[in-house]
PDB file of C-alpha atoms and ligand atoms in Angstrom:
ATOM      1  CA  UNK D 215       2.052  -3.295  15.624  1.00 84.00           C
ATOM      2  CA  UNK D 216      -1.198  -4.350  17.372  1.00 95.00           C
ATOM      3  CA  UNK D 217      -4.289  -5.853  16.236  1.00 97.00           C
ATOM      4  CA  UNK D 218      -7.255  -3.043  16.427  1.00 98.00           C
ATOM      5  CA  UNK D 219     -11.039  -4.244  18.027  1.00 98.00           C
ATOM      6  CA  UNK D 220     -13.408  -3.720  15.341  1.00 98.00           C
ATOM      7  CA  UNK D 221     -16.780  -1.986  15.941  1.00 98.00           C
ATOM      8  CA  UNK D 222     -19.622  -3.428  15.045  1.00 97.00           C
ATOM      9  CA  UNK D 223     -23.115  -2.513  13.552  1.00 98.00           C
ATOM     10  CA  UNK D 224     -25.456  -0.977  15.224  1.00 97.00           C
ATOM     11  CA  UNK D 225     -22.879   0.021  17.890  1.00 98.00           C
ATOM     12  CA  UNK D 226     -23.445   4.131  18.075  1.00 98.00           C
ATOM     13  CA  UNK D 227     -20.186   4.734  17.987  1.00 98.00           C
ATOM     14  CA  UNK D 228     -19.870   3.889  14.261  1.00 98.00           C
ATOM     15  CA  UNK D 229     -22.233   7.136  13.536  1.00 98.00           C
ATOM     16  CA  UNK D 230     -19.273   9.445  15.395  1.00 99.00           C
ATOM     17  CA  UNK D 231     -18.357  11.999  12.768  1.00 99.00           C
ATOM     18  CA  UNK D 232     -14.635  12.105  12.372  1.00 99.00           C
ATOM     19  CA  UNK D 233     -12.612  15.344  13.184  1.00 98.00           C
ATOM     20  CA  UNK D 234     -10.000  16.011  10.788  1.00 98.00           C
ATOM     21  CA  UNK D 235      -5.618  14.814  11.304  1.00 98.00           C
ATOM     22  CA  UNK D 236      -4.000  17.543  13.306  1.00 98.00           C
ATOM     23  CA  UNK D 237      -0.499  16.178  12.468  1.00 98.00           C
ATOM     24  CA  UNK D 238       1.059  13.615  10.363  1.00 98.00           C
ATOM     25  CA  UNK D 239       2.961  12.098  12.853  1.00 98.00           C
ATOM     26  CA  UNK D 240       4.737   9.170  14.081  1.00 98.00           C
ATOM     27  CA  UNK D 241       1.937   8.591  16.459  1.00 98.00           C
ATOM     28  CA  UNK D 242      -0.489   8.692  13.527  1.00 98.00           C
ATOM     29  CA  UNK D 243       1.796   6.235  11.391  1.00 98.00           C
ATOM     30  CA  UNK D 244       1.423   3.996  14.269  1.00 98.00           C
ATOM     31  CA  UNK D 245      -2.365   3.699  13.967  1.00 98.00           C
ATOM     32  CA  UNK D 246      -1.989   3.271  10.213  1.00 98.00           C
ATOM     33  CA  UNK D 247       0.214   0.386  10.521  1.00 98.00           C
ATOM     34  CA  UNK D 248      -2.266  -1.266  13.329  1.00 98.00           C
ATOM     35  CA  UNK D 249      -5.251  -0.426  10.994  1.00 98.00           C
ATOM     36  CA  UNK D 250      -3.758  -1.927   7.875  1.00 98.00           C
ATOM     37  CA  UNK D 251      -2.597  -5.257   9.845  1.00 98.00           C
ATOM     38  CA  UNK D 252      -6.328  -5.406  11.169  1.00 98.00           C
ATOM     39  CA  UNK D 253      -7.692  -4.956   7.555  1.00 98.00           C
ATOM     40  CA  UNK D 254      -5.241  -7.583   6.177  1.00 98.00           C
ATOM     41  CA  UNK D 255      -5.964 -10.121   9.419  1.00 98.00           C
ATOM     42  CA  UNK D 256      -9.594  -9.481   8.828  1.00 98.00           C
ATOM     43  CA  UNK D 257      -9.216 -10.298   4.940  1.00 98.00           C
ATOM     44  CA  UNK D 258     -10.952  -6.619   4.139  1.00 98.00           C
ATOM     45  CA  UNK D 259     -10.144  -4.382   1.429  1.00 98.00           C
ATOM     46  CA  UNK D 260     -10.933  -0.914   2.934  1.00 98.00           C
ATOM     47  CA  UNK D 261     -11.127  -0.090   7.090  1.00 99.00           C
ATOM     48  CA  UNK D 262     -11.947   3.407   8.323  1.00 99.00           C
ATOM     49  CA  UNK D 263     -10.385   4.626  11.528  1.00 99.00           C
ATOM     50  CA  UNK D 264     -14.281   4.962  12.705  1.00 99.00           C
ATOM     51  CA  UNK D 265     -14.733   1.520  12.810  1.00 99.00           C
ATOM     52  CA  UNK D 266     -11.455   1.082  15.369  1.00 98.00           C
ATOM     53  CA  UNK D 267     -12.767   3.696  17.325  1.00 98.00           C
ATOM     54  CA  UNK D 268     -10.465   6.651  16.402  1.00 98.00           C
ATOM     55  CA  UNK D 269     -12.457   9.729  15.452  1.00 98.00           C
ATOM     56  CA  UNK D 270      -9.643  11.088  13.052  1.00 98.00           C
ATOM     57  CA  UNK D 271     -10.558  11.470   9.084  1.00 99.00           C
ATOM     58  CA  UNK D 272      -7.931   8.578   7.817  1.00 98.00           C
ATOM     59  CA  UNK D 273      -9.089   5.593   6.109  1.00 98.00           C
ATOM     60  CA  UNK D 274      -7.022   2.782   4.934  1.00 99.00           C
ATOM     61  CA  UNK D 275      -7.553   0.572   1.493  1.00 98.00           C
ATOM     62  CA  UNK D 276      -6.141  -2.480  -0.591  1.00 98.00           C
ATOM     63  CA  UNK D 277      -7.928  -3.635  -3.804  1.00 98.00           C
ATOM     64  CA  UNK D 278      -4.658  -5.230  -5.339  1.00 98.00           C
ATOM     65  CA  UNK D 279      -4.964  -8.670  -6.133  1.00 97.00           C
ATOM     66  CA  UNK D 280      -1.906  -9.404  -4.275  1.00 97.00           C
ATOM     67  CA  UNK D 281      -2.443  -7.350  -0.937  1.00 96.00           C
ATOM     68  CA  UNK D 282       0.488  -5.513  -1.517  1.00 97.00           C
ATOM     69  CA  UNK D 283      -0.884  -2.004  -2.600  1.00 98.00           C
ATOM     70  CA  UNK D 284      -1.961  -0.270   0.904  1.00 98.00           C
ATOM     71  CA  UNK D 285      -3.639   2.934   0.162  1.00 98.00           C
ATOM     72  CA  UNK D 286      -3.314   5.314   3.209  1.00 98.00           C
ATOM     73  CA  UNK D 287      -5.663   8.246   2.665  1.00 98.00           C
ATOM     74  CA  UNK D 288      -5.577  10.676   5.556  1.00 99.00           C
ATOM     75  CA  UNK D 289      -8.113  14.335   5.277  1.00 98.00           C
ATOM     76  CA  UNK D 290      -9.798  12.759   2.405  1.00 98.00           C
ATOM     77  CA  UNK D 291     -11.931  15.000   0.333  1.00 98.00           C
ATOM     78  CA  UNK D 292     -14.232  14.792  -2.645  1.00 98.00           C
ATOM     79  CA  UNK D 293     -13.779  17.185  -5.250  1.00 98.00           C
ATOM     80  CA  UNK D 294     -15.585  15.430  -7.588  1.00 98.00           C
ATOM     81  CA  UNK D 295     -18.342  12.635  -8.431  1.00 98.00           C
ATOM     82  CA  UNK D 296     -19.703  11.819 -11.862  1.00 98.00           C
ATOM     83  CA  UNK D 297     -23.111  11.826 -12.365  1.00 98.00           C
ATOM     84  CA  UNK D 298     -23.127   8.457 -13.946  1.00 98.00           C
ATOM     85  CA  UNK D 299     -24.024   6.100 -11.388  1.00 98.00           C
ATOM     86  CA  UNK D 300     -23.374   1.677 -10.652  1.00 98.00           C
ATOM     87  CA  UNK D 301     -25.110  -0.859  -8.350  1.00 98.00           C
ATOM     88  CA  UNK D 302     -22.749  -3.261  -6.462  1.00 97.00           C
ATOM     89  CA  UNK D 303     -22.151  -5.866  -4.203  1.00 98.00           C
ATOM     90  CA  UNK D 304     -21.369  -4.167  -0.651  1.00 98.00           C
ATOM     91  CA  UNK D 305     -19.798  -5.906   2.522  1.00 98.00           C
ATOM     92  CA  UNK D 306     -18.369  -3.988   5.986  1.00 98.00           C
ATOM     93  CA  UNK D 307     -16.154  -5.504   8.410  1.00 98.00           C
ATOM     94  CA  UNK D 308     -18.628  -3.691  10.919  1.00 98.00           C
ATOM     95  CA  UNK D 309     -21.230  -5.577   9.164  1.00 98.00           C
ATOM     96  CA  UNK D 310     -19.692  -9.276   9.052  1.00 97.00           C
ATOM     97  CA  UNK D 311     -22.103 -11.598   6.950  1.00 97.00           C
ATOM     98  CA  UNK D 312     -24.134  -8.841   5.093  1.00 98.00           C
ATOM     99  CA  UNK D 313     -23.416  -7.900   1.570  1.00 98.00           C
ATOM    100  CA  UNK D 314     -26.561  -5.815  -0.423  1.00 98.00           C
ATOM    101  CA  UNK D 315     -26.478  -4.163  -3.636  1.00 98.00           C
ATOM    102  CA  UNK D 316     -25.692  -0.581  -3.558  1.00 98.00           C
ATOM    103  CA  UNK D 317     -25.560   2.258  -6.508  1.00 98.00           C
ATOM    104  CA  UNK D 318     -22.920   4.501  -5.965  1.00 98.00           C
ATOM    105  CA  UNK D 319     -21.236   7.524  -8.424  1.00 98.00           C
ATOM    106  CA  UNK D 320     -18.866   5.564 -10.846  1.00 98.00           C
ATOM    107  CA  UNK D 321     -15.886   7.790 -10.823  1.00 98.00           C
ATOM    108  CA  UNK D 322     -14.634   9.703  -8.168  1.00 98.00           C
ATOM    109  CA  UNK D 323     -11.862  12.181  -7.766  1.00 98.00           C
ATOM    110  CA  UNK D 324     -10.491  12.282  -3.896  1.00 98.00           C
ATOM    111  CA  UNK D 325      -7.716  14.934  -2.565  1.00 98.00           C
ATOM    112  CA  UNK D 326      -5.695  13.589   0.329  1.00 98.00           C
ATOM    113  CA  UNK D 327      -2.567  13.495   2.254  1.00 98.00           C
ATOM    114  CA  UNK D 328      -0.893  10.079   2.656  1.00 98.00           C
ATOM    115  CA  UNK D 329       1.291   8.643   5.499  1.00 98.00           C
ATOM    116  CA  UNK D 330       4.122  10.829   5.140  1.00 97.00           C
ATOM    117  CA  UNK D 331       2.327  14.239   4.345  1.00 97.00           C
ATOM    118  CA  UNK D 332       2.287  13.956   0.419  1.00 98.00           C
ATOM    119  CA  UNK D 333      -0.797  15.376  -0.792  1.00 98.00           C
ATOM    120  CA  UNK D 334      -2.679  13.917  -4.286  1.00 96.00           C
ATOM    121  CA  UNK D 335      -5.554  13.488  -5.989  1.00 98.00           C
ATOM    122  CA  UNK D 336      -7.099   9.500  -6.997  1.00 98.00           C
ATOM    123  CA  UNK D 337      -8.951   9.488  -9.460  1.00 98.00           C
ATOM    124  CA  UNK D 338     -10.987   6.177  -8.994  1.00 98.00           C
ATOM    125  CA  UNK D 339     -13.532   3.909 -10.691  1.00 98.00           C
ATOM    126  CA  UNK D 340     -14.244   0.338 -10.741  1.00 98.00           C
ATOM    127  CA  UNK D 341     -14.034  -1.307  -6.852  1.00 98.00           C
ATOM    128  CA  UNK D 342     -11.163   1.583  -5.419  1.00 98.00           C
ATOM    129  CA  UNK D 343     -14.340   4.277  -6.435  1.00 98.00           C
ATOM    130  CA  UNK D 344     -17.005   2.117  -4.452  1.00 98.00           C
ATOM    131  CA  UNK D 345     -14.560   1.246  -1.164  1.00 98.00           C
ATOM    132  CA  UNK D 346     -13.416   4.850  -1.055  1.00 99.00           C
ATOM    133  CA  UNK D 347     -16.746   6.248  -1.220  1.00 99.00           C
ATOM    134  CA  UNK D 348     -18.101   3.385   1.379  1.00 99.00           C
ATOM    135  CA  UNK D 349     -15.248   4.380   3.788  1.00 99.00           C
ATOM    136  CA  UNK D 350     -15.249   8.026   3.234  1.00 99.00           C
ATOM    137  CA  UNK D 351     -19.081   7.335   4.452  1.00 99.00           C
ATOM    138  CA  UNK D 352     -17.822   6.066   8.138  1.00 99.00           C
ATOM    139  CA  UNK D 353     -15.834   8.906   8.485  1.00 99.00           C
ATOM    140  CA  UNK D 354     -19.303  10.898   8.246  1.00 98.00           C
ATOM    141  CA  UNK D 355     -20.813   8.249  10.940  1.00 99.00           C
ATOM    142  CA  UNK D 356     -22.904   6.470   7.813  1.00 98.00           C
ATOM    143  CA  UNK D 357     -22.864   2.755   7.425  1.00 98.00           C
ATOM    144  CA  UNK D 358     -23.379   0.998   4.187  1.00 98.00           C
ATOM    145  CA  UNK D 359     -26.988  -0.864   5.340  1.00 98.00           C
ATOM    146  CA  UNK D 360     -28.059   2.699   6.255  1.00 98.00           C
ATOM    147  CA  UNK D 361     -29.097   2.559   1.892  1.00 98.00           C
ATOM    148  CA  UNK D 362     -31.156   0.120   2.362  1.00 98.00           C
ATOM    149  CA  UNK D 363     -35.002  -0.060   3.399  1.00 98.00           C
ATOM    150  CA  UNK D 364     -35.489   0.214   6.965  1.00 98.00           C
ATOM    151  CA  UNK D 365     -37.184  -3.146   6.641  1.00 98.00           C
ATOM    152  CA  UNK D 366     -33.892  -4.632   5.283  1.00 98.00           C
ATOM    153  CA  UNK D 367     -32.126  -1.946   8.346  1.00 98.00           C
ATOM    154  CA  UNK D 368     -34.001  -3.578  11.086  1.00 98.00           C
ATOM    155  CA  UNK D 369     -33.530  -7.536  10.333  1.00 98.00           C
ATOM    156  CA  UNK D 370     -29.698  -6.740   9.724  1.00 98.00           C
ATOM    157  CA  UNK D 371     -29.659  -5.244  13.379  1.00 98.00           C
ATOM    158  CA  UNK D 372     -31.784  -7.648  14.793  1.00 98.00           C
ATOM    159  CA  UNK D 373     -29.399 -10.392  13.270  1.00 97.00           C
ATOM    160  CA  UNK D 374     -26.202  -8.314  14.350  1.00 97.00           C
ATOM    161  CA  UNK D 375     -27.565  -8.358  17.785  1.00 96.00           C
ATOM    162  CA  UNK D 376     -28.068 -11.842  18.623  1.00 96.00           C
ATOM    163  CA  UNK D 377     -24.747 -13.100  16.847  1.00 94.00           C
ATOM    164  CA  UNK D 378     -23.017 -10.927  19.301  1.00 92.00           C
ATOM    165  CA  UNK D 379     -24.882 -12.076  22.011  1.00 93.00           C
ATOM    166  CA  UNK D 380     -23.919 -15.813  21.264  1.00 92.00           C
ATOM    167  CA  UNK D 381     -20.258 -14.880  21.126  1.00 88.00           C
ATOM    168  CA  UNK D 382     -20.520 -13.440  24.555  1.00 83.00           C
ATOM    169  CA  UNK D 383     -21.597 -16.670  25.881  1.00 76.00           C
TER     170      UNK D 383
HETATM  171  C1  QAP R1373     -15.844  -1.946   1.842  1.00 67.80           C
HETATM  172  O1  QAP R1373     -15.396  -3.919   3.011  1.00 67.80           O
HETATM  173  C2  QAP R1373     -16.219  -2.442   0.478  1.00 67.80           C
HETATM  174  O2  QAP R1373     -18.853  -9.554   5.848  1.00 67.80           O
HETATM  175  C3  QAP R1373     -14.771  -2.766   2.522  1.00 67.80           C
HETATM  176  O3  QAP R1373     -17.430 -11.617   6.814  1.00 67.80           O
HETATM  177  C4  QAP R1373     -16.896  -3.648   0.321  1.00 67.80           C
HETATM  178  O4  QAP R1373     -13.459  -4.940   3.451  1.00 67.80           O
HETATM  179  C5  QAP R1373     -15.911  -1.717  -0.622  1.00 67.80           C
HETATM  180  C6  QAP R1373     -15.513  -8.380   5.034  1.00 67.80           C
HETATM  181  C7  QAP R1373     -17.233  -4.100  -0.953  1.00 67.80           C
HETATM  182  C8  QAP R1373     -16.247  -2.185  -1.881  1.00 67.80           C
HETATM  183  C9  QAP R1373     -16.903  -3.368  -2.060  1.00 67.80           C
HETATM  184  C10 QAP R1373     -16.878  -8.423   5.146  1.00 67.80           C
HETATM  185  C11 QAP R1373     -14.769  -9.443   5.524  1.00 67.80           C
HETATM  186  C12 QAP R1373     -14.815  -7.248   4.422  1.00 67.80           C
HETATM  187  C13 QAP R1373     -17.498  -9.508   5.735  1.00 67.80           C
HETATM  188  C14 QAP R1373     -14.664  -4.973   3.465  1.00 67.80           C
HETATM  189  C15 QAP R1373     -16.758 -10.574   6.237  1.00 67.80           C
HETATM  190  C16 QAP R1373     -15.385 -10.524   6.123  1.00 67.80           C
HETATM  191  C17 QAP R1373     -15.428  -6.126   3.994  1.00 67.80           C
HETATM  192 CO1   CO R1374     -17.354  -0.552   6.101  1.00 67.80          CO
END
């Protein structure tokens, strides 16, 4: 196991769109175990394989109180969204420090494979509905603060960009 870098906003890698899992493979179980100990480490509750840098449509969740529910979704696809929508509170681990209010579809019904090729469909409301629809977005190369007015878009980057230039130094 191996702790993944995280990308961070505005890097342009994090608007890559992701290419779908050839093969559920030991080599592919490998990079959901090192995603999944970066999430944890990084006390997140959803990371996308965009954000580590791996183009491949796989995105990995935990909402449980207890951190002891991973969620490995790999091909995920929407079959359905209810038209009923709900603002919340947003973070990104790409975005570290920036949370914004966001309205997203309240339920959500996702098809995908998990980590050993078992294919089902979540149906999802509450938190799991707004993390899998704000990861499913990375894997389409959209960040979360990309909702918000491109006032709002350019003080976030602005900010982004000299916190990472003090932690060079
Ligand atoms: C996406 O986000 C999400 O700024 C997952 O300093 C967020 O795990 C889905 C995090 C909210 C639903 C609701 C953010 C950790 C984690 C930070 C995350 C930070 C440390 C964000
Ligand atoms: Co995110």
């Amino acid at each position: 196991m191996a702790l993944l870098d995280i990308l961070c906003y505005p890097d342009p890698r994090l608007h890559t769109v992701a290419q779908p899992v050839q093969a559920i493979d030991d080599g592919l179980r490998s990079i959901v175990a090192d995603m999944l100990e970066t999430m944890y480490k990084s006390n997140g509750i959803g990371l996308a394989a965009t954000q580590v840098n791996v183009h491949q449509r796989l995105i990995v969740i935990d909402v449980s109180e207890e951190l002891n529910q991973p969620l490995v979704l790999i091909n995920p696809e929407l079959v359905w969204q209810s038209e009923d929508r709900v603002k919340g509170e947003e973070g990104c681990l790409s975005v570290p420090g920036i949370y914004d209010g966001i309205e997203r579809a309240r339920t959500v019904r996702v098809l995908a494979h998990d980590e050993h090729g078992q294919s089902r469909t979540i149906e999802a409301q509450g938190l799991l509905s707004v993390c899998i629809q704000h990861e499913m977005d990375h894997l389409m190369g959209k960040v979360f603060v990309e909702y918000l007015s491109p006032l709002k878009q350019g003080r976030i980057k602005t900010k982004m960009i000299k916190s990472q230039r003090a932690q060079q130094r």
